[in-house]
């Protein structure tokens, strides 16, 4: 089954070569990189004037990548598109659409990024090697306004201008260059990584039932869910300009106090309540800043694959709402806060009245890498409020379709909540648990005797409204929400894990 990806969503790739096609008035290119996100030489840049590299072949609008044939230390292939007419903003063209197929031509995934604006180059997707699990494809959808040369320079490719001179390495990315002093760089999608957009949508499974009446399905009738769409929070940031990283130096002891003073002053001016320092968030922020310094680039995951949200969970902080800023460049908390206040999206996170705790960590490795974390703790009251809001929004959709509302069911709720917690604890995202249990198995284990069971899951969404809206936009999820035979519902929600948030709706009838 073909996966429809959203920015940040990923899917496991089948063995062998894969074909990535982008039709339309675009030029396709690829950059082959190692663990540090840099090309080894200019030969790793595949484009219309250099269509071949070990394991990568470009023919027309189709890029073929065979991971087994890449150079030995390659672990990432980034796919980009630009306008066939040089310098044309992508916003003037039809939106690019990526179609991915296996070596036999069977569809694997599709990705339609948000429509670009002034950008002339778009990072569309990347193939990356996850140790222990194999190669995956991640949707990106991040843009550059300074053309293919800017993209190449960020990946360490030397580009000559029309006069034959080597173009200088820029101080930062052009599309969203921050105004803070120094060469502050941020992921191309926004001046900061924030957590107010989903990283993936789940998928749907409803067990089969006998004709004429609803029954719990027998094991032979098992349906395998389609591959989950998981990811980091907002997509994978592009590498920083080439440098030889120094050994990272941990955050200094004075940063937290001055950071909170500056932040709370700005929040007071905006009429927002103050935030307090939480030592668990501070530990996670410092750990992630060190991880970025070790890699020498902004990233949502460290070298070992640990995400910033997993660090928060490991530190023991359970949250109902979370936000983060990942930034490099500012030399102190004052510059960092000033940088955040200059961006609408970053300012929105810094001033969000829902947050109660915050922490800031930094580490040095040539550049200074910052991680700011914002969170609201998950309490029993917040958990109940979140579940009630999901149910209310779900029932509103059923009401518009002329269907009766679903009643809360404590047994279905227990099963849904346990599944969300399990996905965080065992780092997976699927309807089928690693032990083989399926939605109807989990409902029965919780004591439910409902004859028909259905489940929706999602990860990365930051509010009940966002997750229900996402489910309603997906035909499979929508079918479960509007299934006439269902009469009861249980909601699960857990903050944490690789994707940041995990949601489940367990339906019964």
Coordinates of C-alpha atoms in Angstrom, one line a residue:
X1 CA 0.0 0.0 0.0
X2 CA 1.3 3.4 -0.9
X3 CA 2.2 5.8 1.9
X4 CA 1.0 9.4 1.6
X5 CA 3.7 11.3 3.4
X6 CA 3.6 14.7 5.2
X7 CA 6.6 16.8 6.0
X8 CA 8.7 14.9 8.5
X9 CA 6.9 11.6 7.8
X10 CA 9.0 8.6 6.9
X11 CA 8.5 5.1 5.5
X12 CA 10.8 2.0 5.4
X13 CA 12.2 1.3 2.0
X14 CA 12.1 -2.1 0.4
X15 CA 15.3 -3.9 -0.5
X16 CA 17.1 -3.0 -3.8
X17 CA 17.0 0.1 -5.9
X18 CA 14.2 2.7 -5.6
X19 CA 13.1 5.2 -8.2
X20 CA 12.2 8.7 -7.3
X21 CA 10.3 10.7 -10.0
X22 CA 9.3 14.3 -10.1
X23 CA 7.5 15.2 -13.3
X24 CA 6.9 18.8 -14.5
X25 CA 9.1 21.8 -15.2
X26 CA 11.8 20.8 -12.7
X27 CA 15.4 19.7 -12.5
X28 CA 16.0 16.9 -10.0
X29 CA 19.3 16.6 -8.2
X30 CA 20.8 14.5 -5.3
X31 CA 23.6 14.8 -2.8
X32 CA 25.3 11.8 -1.3
X33 CA 26.5 12.4 2.3
X34 CA 28.1 10.6 5.2
X35 CA 27.3 10.7 8.9
X36 CA 28.2 14.4 9.2
X37 CA 25.8 15.4 6.4
X38 CA 28.6 16.5 4.0
X39 CA 29.5 15.2 0.6
X40 CA 33.0 13.6 0.3
X41 CA 33.7 15.3 -3.0
X42 CA 32.0 17.2 -5.8
X43 CA 31.4 13.7 -7.4
X44 CA 28.7 13.2 -4.8
X45 CA 26.5 15.9 -6.3
X46 CA 24.3 14.3 -9.0
X47 CA 22.5 16.8 -11.3
X48 CA 21.8 17.3 -15.0
X49 CA 25.5 18.0 -15.9
X50 CA 26.7 15.1 -13.7
X51 CA 24.0 12.4 -13.8
X52 CA 25.9 9.5 -12.2
X53 CA 27.5 8.6 -9.0
X54 CA 28.1 5.2 -7.3
X55 CA 24.6 4.0 -6.5
X56 CA 22.8 7.0 -7.9
X57 CA 21.6 7.6 -11.5
X58 CA 19.6 10.5 -12.9
X59 CA 17.7 10.0 -16.2
X60 CA 15.3 12.8 -17.1
X61 CA 12.9 13.3 -14.3
X62 CA 13.7 10.0 -12.5
X63 CA 16.4 9.4 -9.9
X64 CA 17.4 5.8 -9.2
X65 CA 19.1 5.1 -5.9
X66 CA 20.5 1.7 -5.0
X67 CA 21.7 1.9 -1.4
X68 CA 23.9 -1.2 -1.7
X69 CA 26.0 0.4 -4.4
X70 CA 26.6 3.8 -2.7
X71 CA 30.1 4.6 -1.6
X72 CA 31.0 2.7 1.5
X73 CA 30.6 5.4 4.1
X74 CA 27.5 7.0 2.6
X75 CA 24.4 6.9 4.8
X76 CA 22.2 9.7 3.4
X77 CA 21.0 10.8 0.0
X78 CA 19.1 14.1 -0.2
X79 CA 16.8 14.7 -3.1
X80 CA 16.2 18.3 -4.3
X81 CA 14.3 20.0 -7.1
X82 CA 14.7 23.4 -8.8
X83 CA 13.0 25.1 -11.6
X84 CA 14.1 24.0 -15.1
X85 CA 14.3 27.7 -15.9
X86 CA 17.1 28.9 -13.7
X87 CA 16.2 31.4 -11.0
X88 CA 12.4 30.9 -11.3
X89 CA 10.7 30.9 -7.9
X90 CA 9.0 27.6 -7.4
X91 CA 5.9 29.4 -6.2
X92 CA 5.3 30.3 -9.9
X93 CA 5.2 26.7 -11.0
X94 CA 2.8 23.8 -10.3
X95 CA 3.6 22.2 -7.0
X96 CA 6.2 19.4 -7.3
X97 CA 5.1 15.9 -6.4
X98 CA 7.4 13.1 -5.6
X99 CA 6.5 9.5 -6.5
X100 CA 8.6 6.7 -5.1
X101 CA 8.6 3.1 -6.5
X102 CA 10.6 0.0 -6.0
X103 CA 12.8 -1.6 -8.6
X104 CA 9.8 -3.4 -10.1
X105 CA 7.8 -0.2 -10.4
X106 CA 5.5 -0.9 -7.5
X107 CA 4.5 2.3 -5.7
X108 CA 6.1 2.8 -2.3
X109 CA 5.3 6.4 -1.2
X110 CA 4.1 9.8 -2.5
X111 CA 4.8 13.2 -1.2
X112 CA 3.3 16.6 -2.1
X113 CA 5.1 19.3 0.0
X114 CA 3.4 22.6 1.0
X115 CA 3.4 24.9 -2.0
X116 CA 6.7 26.8 -2.1
X117 CA 6.9 30.6 -2.3
X118 CA 10.0 32.5 -3.4
X119 CA 12.3 29.5 -3.0
X120 CA 14.2 28.4 -6.1
X121 CA 15.4 25.1 -4.7
X122 CA 13.4 22.7 -2.5
X123 CA 14.8 19.8 -0.4
X124 CA 12.2 17.3 -1.2
X125 CA 13.2 14.1 0.7
X126 CA 16.1 12.1 1.9
X127 CA 17.0 8.5 2.0
X128 CA 18.8 7.7 5.2
X129 CA 20.3 4.6 6.9
X130 CA 18.9 3.8 10.4
X131 CA 21.3 1.4 12.1
X132 CA 19.5 -1.8 12.9
X133 CA 16.4 -1.1 10.8
X134 CA 17.7 -0.4 7.3
X135 CA 17.1 2.4 4.9
X136 CA 14.1 4.8 5.2
X137 CA 12.7 7.7 3.2
X138 CA 11.8 10.9 5.0
X139 CA 9.7 13.7 3.5
X140 CA 11.3 17.2 4.0
X141 CA 9.8 20.1 2.0
X142 CA 12.4 22.8 2.9
X143 CA 13.4 25.6 0.6
X144 CA 16.4 27.8 -0.5
X145 CA 16.1 31.2 -2.1
X146 CA 19.7 31.4 -3.3
X147 CA 19.5 28.6 -5.9
X148 CA 21.3 25.4 -6.4
X149 CA 24.7 26.9 -5.5
X150 CA 23.5 27.7 -2.0
X151 CA 22.2 24.2 -1.6
X152 CA 25.5 22.7 -2.8
X153 CA 27.6 25.0 -0.6
X154 CA 25.6 23.9 2.5
X155 CA 26.4 20.3 1.7
X156 CA 30.1 21.1 1.2
X157 CA 30.2 21.1 -2.6
X158 CA 32.5 23.7 -4.2
X159 CA 30.6 25.7 -6.8
X160 CA 32.1 28.0 -9.3
X161 CA 30.3 31.1 -10.5
X162 CA 30.1 32.2 -14.2
X163 CA 33.6 33.8 -13.9
X164 CA 35.2 30.5 -12.9
X165 CA 35.8 31.7 -9.4
X166 CA 35.0 29.5 -6.4
X167 CA 31.9 30.9 -4.6
X168 CA 32.5 31.7 -1.0
X169 CA 30.7 29.7 1.7
X170 CA 27.7 31.7 3.0
X171 CA 27.3 32.6 6.6
X172 CA 23.8 31.1 6.8
X173 CA 20.9 29.8 4.7
X174 CA 19.4 32.5 2.6
X175 CA 15.7 31.6 2.7
X176 CA 15.2 32.2 6.4
X177 CA 18.4 34.1 7.5
X178 CA 18.0 35.2 11.1
X179 CA 18.8 38.7 12.1
X180 CA 20.7 37.8 15.2
X181 CA 24.4 38.7 15.1
X182 CA 27.0 36.2 13.9
X183 CA 26.2 33.5 11.4
X184 CA 23.1 32.1 13.1
X185 CA 21.7 29.3 11.1
X186 CA 18.3 27.5 11.4
X187 CA 16.5 24.7 9.6
X188 CA 15.3 26.0 6.3
X189 CA 11.6 25.4 7.1
X190 CA 11.5 28.2 9.7
X191 CA 13.8 30.2 11.9
X192 CA 13.4 27.6 14.6
X193 CA 12.0 24.2 15.1
X194 CA 8.7 24.5 16.8
X195 CA 6.1 21.9 17.5
X196 CA 2.9 23.3 16.2
X197 CA 2.6 21.2 13.1
X198 CA 2.2 17.4 12.8
X199 CA 5.1 15.2 11.9
X200 CA 2.9 12.4 10.7
X201 CA -0.6 11.1 10.5
X202 CA -1.4 7.6 11.5
X203 CA -3.3 5.1 9.6
X204 CA -6.5 3.2 10.1
X205 CA -7.4 -0.4 10.7
X206 CA -10.9 -1.8 11.3
X207 CA -11.1 -5.6 11.8
X208 CA -13.3 -7.5 9.4
X209 CA -16.6 -8.8 10.6
X210 CA -19.0 -11.5 9.4
X211 CA -21.8 -10.4 7.0
X212 CA -24.9 -9.3 8.7
X213 CA -23.6 -8.9 12.2
X214 CA -20.6 -7.5 14.0
X215 CA -18.1 -9.9 15.4
X216 CA -14.6 -9.8 16.7
X217 CA -12.4 -11.0 13.8
X218 CA -10.8 -14.4 13.8
X219 CA -7.0 -14.5 13.6
X220 CA -6.9 -15.7 9.9
X221 CA -8.6 -12.6 8.8
X222 CA -5.8 -10.3 10.1
X223 CA -5.2 -7.2 8.1
X224 CA -1.7 -5.8 8.0
X225 CA -1.7 -2.0 8.5
X226 CA 0.1 0.1 6.0
X227 CA 3.5 1.4 6.9
X228 CA 3.3 4.1 9.6
X229 CA 4.2 7.7 8.8
X230 CA 6.5 8.7 11.6
X231 CA 9.3 11.2 11.9
X232 CA 10.9 13.9 13.5
X233 CA 8.9 16.9 14.3
X234 CA 9.1 19.2 11.5
X235 CA 11.4 17.5 9.0
X236 CA 15.1 17.0 8.8
X237 CA 17.1 20.2 8.8
X238 CA 19.9 20.6 6.2
X239 CA 23.5 20.4 7.3
X240 CA 25.4 23.5 8.4
X241 CA 28.3 24.9 6.3
X242 CA 31.5 22.8 6.2
X243 CA 33.7 23.0 9.3
X244 CA 35.8 20.8 11.4
X245 CA 34.0 20.5 14.7
X246 CA 35.9 21.0 17.9
X247 CA 35.1 19.0 21.0
X248 CA 31.8 20.2 22.3
X249 CA 31.7 22.2 25.5
X250 CA 28.7 22.0 27.8
X251 CA 26.4 24.9 28.8
X252 CA 27.6 27.4 31.4
X253 CA 25.9 27.6 34.8
X254 CA 24.7 31.2 34.4
X255 CA 22.6 30.7 31.2
X256 CA 19.3 29.4 32.8
X257 CA 18.8 32.3 35.2
X258 CA 19.5 35.0 32.7
X259 CA 17.4 33.2 30.1
X260 CA 14.4 33.0 32.3
X261 CA 14.7 36.7 33.3
X262 CA 14.7 37.7 29.7
X263 CA 11.9 35.4 28.7
X264 CA 9.6 36.3 31.6
X265 CA 10.2 40.0 30.9
X266 CA 9.0 39.5 27.3
X267 CA 6.0 37.3 28.5
X268 CA 5.0 39.9 31.1
X269 CA 4.9 42.6 28.4
X270 CA 2.7 40.4 26.4
X271 CA 0.4 39.7 29.3
X272 CA 1.5 36.0 29.6
X273 CA 2.2 34.1 32.8
X274 CA 5.9 33.4 33.7
X275 CA 7.6 30.1 33.1
X276 CA 9.7 28.4 35.6
X277 CA 12.9 26.4 35.2
X278 CA 12.5 22.7 35.3
X279 CA 15.7 20.7 35.9
X280 CA 14.5 17.8 33.8
X281 CA 14.0 20.0 30.8
X282 CA 17.4 21.6 31.5
X283 CA 19.1 18.2 31.4
X284 CA 17.3 17.3 28.1
X285 CA 18.2 20.7 26.6
X286 CA 21.8 20.5 27.5
X287 CA 22.0 16.9 26.2
X288 CA 20.5 17.8 22.9
X289 CA 22.7 20.8 22.5
X290 CA 25.8 18.6 23.0
X291 CA 24.4 16.1 20.5
X292 CA 24.1 18.8 17.8
X293 CA 27.6 20.1 18.6
X294 CA 29.0 16.6 18.2
X295 CA 27.4 16.4 14.7
X296 CA 28.3 20.0 13.8
X297 CA 24.8 20.8 12.6
X298 CA 21.2 21.5 13.7
X299 CA 19.2 18.3 14.0
X300 CA 16.2 16.9 15.8
X301 CA 18.1 13.6 16.5
X302 CA 21.6 12.9 17.8
X303 CA 24.2 10.6 16.3
X304 CA 22.5 7.6 18.0
X305 CA 19.1 8.4 16.7
X306 CA 17.8 9.8 20.0
X307 CA 15.3 12.6 19.4
X308 CA 14.9 15.8 21.5
X309 CA 11.5 14.5 22.7
X310 CA 13.0 11.2 23.7
X311 CA 15.5 13.1 25.9
X312 CA 12.6 14.9 27.6
X313 CA 10.9 11.6 28.3
X314 CA 14.1 9.9 29.5
X315 CA 14.6 12.8 31.9
X316 CA 11.2 12.0 33.5
X317 CA 9.1 14.9 32.3
X318 CA 5.6 13.9 31.1
X319 CA 4.1 16.7 29.1
X320 CA 0.8 17.5 27.5
X321 CA 2.2 20.3 25.3
X322 CA 5.8 20.9 24.2
X323 CA 7.8 23.3 22.0
X324 CA 11.5 23.7 21.1
X325 CA 13.9 26.0 19.4
X326 CA 17.0 24.6 17.9
X327 CA 19.4 27.5 16.8
X328 CA 23.1 28.0 16.2
X329 CA 25.0 31.2 16.2
X330 CA 24.0 33.5 19.1
X331 CA 26.7 34.0 21.7
X332 CA 24.5 34.4 24.7
X333 CA 21.0 34.1 26.1
X334 CA 20.2 37.8 25.3
X335 CA 21.1 37.3 21.6
X336 CA 19.1 34.0 21.6
X337 CA 16.0 35.6 23.0
X338 CA 16.3 38.6 20.7
X339 CA 16.6 36.2 17.7
X340 CA 13.4 34.3 18.8
X341 CA 11.4 37.5 19.3
X342 CA 12.3 38.6 15.7
X343 CA 10.4 35.6 14.2
X344 CA 6.7 35.3 14.3
X345 CA 6.7 31.5 14.7
X346 CA 9.5 31.5 17.3
X347 CA 7.9 34.4 19.2
X348 CA 4.6 32.5 19.3
X349 CA 6.3 29.6 21.1
X350 CA 8.2 31.9 23.5
X351 CA 5.0 33.8 24.4
X352 CA 2.6 30.8 24.4
X353 CA 0.6 31.2 27.6
X354 CA 0.0 27.4 27.8
X355 CA 3.6 26.7 28.7
X356 CA 4.6 26.5 32.4
X357 CA 8.2 25.4 32.3
X358 CA 11.3 26.2 30.1
X359 CA 15.0 25.5 29.9
X360 CA 17.9 26.5 27.7
X361 CA 21.1 24.6 27.0
X362 CA 24.0 25.2 24.7
X363 CA 27.2 23.6 23.7
X364 CA 30.2 24.9 21.7
X365 CA 32.0 23.2 18.8
X366 CA 33.2 26.1 16.6
X367 CA 29.6 27.4 16.5
X368 CA 27.4 27.6 19.5
X369 CA 24.4 25.3 19.4
X370 CA 21.3 26.1 21.5
X371 CA 18.3 24.1 22.5
X372 CA 15.4 25.8 24.2
X373 CA 12.5 23.6 25.6
X374 CA 9.1 24.7 26.6
X375 CA 6.5 22.4 28.1
X376 CA 3.3 22.0 30.1
X377 CA 3.2 19.0 32.5
X378 CA 0.7 16.2 31.9
X379 CA -1.6 16.0 34.9
X380 CA -4.6 13.9 35.5
X381 CA -6.8 17.0 34.8
X382 CA -5.0 17.8 31.6
X383 CA -5.2 14.2 30.5
X384 CA -9.0 14.1 31.1
X385 CA -9.5 17.5 29.4
X386 CA -7.5 16.4 26.3
X387 CA -9.5 13.2 26.0
X388 CA -12.8 15.0 26.5
X389 CA -11.9 17.5 23.7
X390 CA -11.0 14.8 21.3
X391 CA -14.3 13.0 22.0
X392 CA -16.3 16.3 21.6
X393 CA -14.6 17.1 18.3
X394 CA -15.2 13.5 17.1
X395 CA -18.9 13.6 18.1
X396 CA -19.3 17.0 16.3
X397 CA -18.1 15.4 13.1
X398 CA -20.6 12.5 13.6
X399 CA -23.4 15.0 14.4
X400 CA -22.7 16.7 11.1
X401 CA -23.1 13.4 9.4
X402 CA -26.4 12.7 11.2
X403 CA -24.9 9.9 13.4
X404 CA -25.4 9.4 17.1
X405 CA -22.6 10.5 19.4
X406 CA -20.1 8.0 20.9
X407 CA -20.1 7.4 24.6
X408 CA -16.8 7.3 26.6
X409 CA -15.9 3.8 27.6
X410 CA -13.3 3.3 30.4
X411 CA -12.2 -0.1 29.2
X412 CA -11.5 1.2 25.7
X413 CA -9.8 4.2 27.2
X414 CA -7.5 2.0 29.2
X415 CA -6.5 0.0 26.1
X416 CA -6.0 3.1 24.0
X417 CA -3.9 4.8 26.7
X418 CA -1.8 1.7 27.2
X419 CA -1.1 1.5 23.5
X420 CA 0.1 5.1 23.3
X421 CA 2.4 4.5 26.3
X422 CA 3.7 1.3 24.7
X423 CA 4.5 3.1 21.4
X424 CA 6.6 5.6 23.4
X425 CA 8.3 3.0 25.6
X426 CA 9.2 0.6 22.8
X427 CA 9.8 3.2 20.1
X428 CA 7.4 2.0 17.5
X429 CA 4.3 3.3 15.6
X430 CA 1.9 0.7 14.4
X431 CA -1.5 -0.9 15.1
X432 CA 0.3 -4.2 15.7
X433 CA 2.5 -4.1 18.8
X434 CA 5.9 -5.8 18.7
X435 CA 4.4 -8.7 20.6
X436 CA 1.8 -9.2 17.9
X437 CA -1.2 -7.8 19.7
X438 CA -3.8 -5.9 17.7
X439 CA -6.5 -3.4 18.6
X440 CA -9.1 -6.0 19.3
X441 CA -6.6 -8.0 21.3
X442 CA -5.8 -5.0 23.5
X443 CA -9.5 -4.2 24.0
X444 CA -10.2 -7.7 25.1
X445 CA -7.2 -7.7 27.5
X446 CA -8.6 -4.5 29.1
X447 CA -11.8 -6.4 29.7
X448 CA -13.9 -5.1 26.9
X449 CA -16.5 -7.3 25.3
X450 CA -17.4 -5.0 22.3
X451 CA -18.1 -7.1 19.2
X452 CA -16.6 -4.7 16.7
X453 CA -13.3 -2.8 17.3
X454 CA -11.7 -0.1 15.2
X455 CA -8.6 2.1 15.9
X456 CA -7.1 5.4 14.6
X457 CA -3.6 6.4 15.7
X458 CA -1.5 9.5 15.0
X459 CA 1.7 11.0 16.1
X460 CA 3.2 14.5 16.1
X461 CA 0.0 16.5 16.3
X462 CA 0.0 19.1 19.0
X463 CA -3.7 19.6 19.9
X464 CA -7.0 17.7 19.9
X465 CA -8.3 20.0 17.1
X466 CA -5.2 19.2 15.0
X467 CA -5.4 15.5 15.4
X468 CA -9.1 15.2 14.7
X469 CA -8.8 17.5 11.7
X470 CA -6.0 15.3 10.3
X471 CA -8.0 12.1 10.8
X472 CA -11.0 13.6 9.1
X473 CA -8.8 14.5 6.1
X474 CA -7.8 10.8 5.7
X475 CA -10.4 8.5 4.1
X476 CA -9.6 5.5 6.3
X477 CA -9.6 7.5 9.6
X478 CA -12.7 9.3 8.5
X479 CA -14.5 6.0 7.9
X480 CA -13.8 4.9 11.4
X481 CA -15.0 8.1 12.9
X482 CA -18.2 8.0 10.9
X483 CA -18.9 4.3 11.2
X484 CA -22.5 3.9 12.1
X485 CA -22.0 0.6 14.0
X486 CA -19.7 2.2 16.6
X487 CA -21.3 3.3 19.8
X488 CA -18.4 3.8 22.3
X489 CA -14.9 5.3 22.2
X490 CA -11.8 5.4 24.3
X491 CA -9.0 8.0 23.8
X492 CA -5.3 7.6 24.5
X493 CA -2.7 10.4 24.6
X494 CA 1.0 10.4 25.6
X495 CA 3.5 13.1 25.2
X496 CA 7.1 12.0 24.5
X497 CA 8.9 9.5 22.3
X498 CA 10.5 10.1 19.0
X499 CA 7.5 11.9 17.4
X500 CA 6.7 14.0 20.5
X501 CA 3.0 13.1 20.9
X502 CA 1.1 9.8 20.3
X503 CA -2.7 9.6 20.0
X504 CA -5.2 6.8 19.7
X505 CA -8.9 6.4 19.2
X506 CA -10.3 3.0 20.0
X507 CA -13.9 2.5 18.8
X508 CA -16.3 -0.2 19.9
X509 CA -19.7 -1.4 18.9

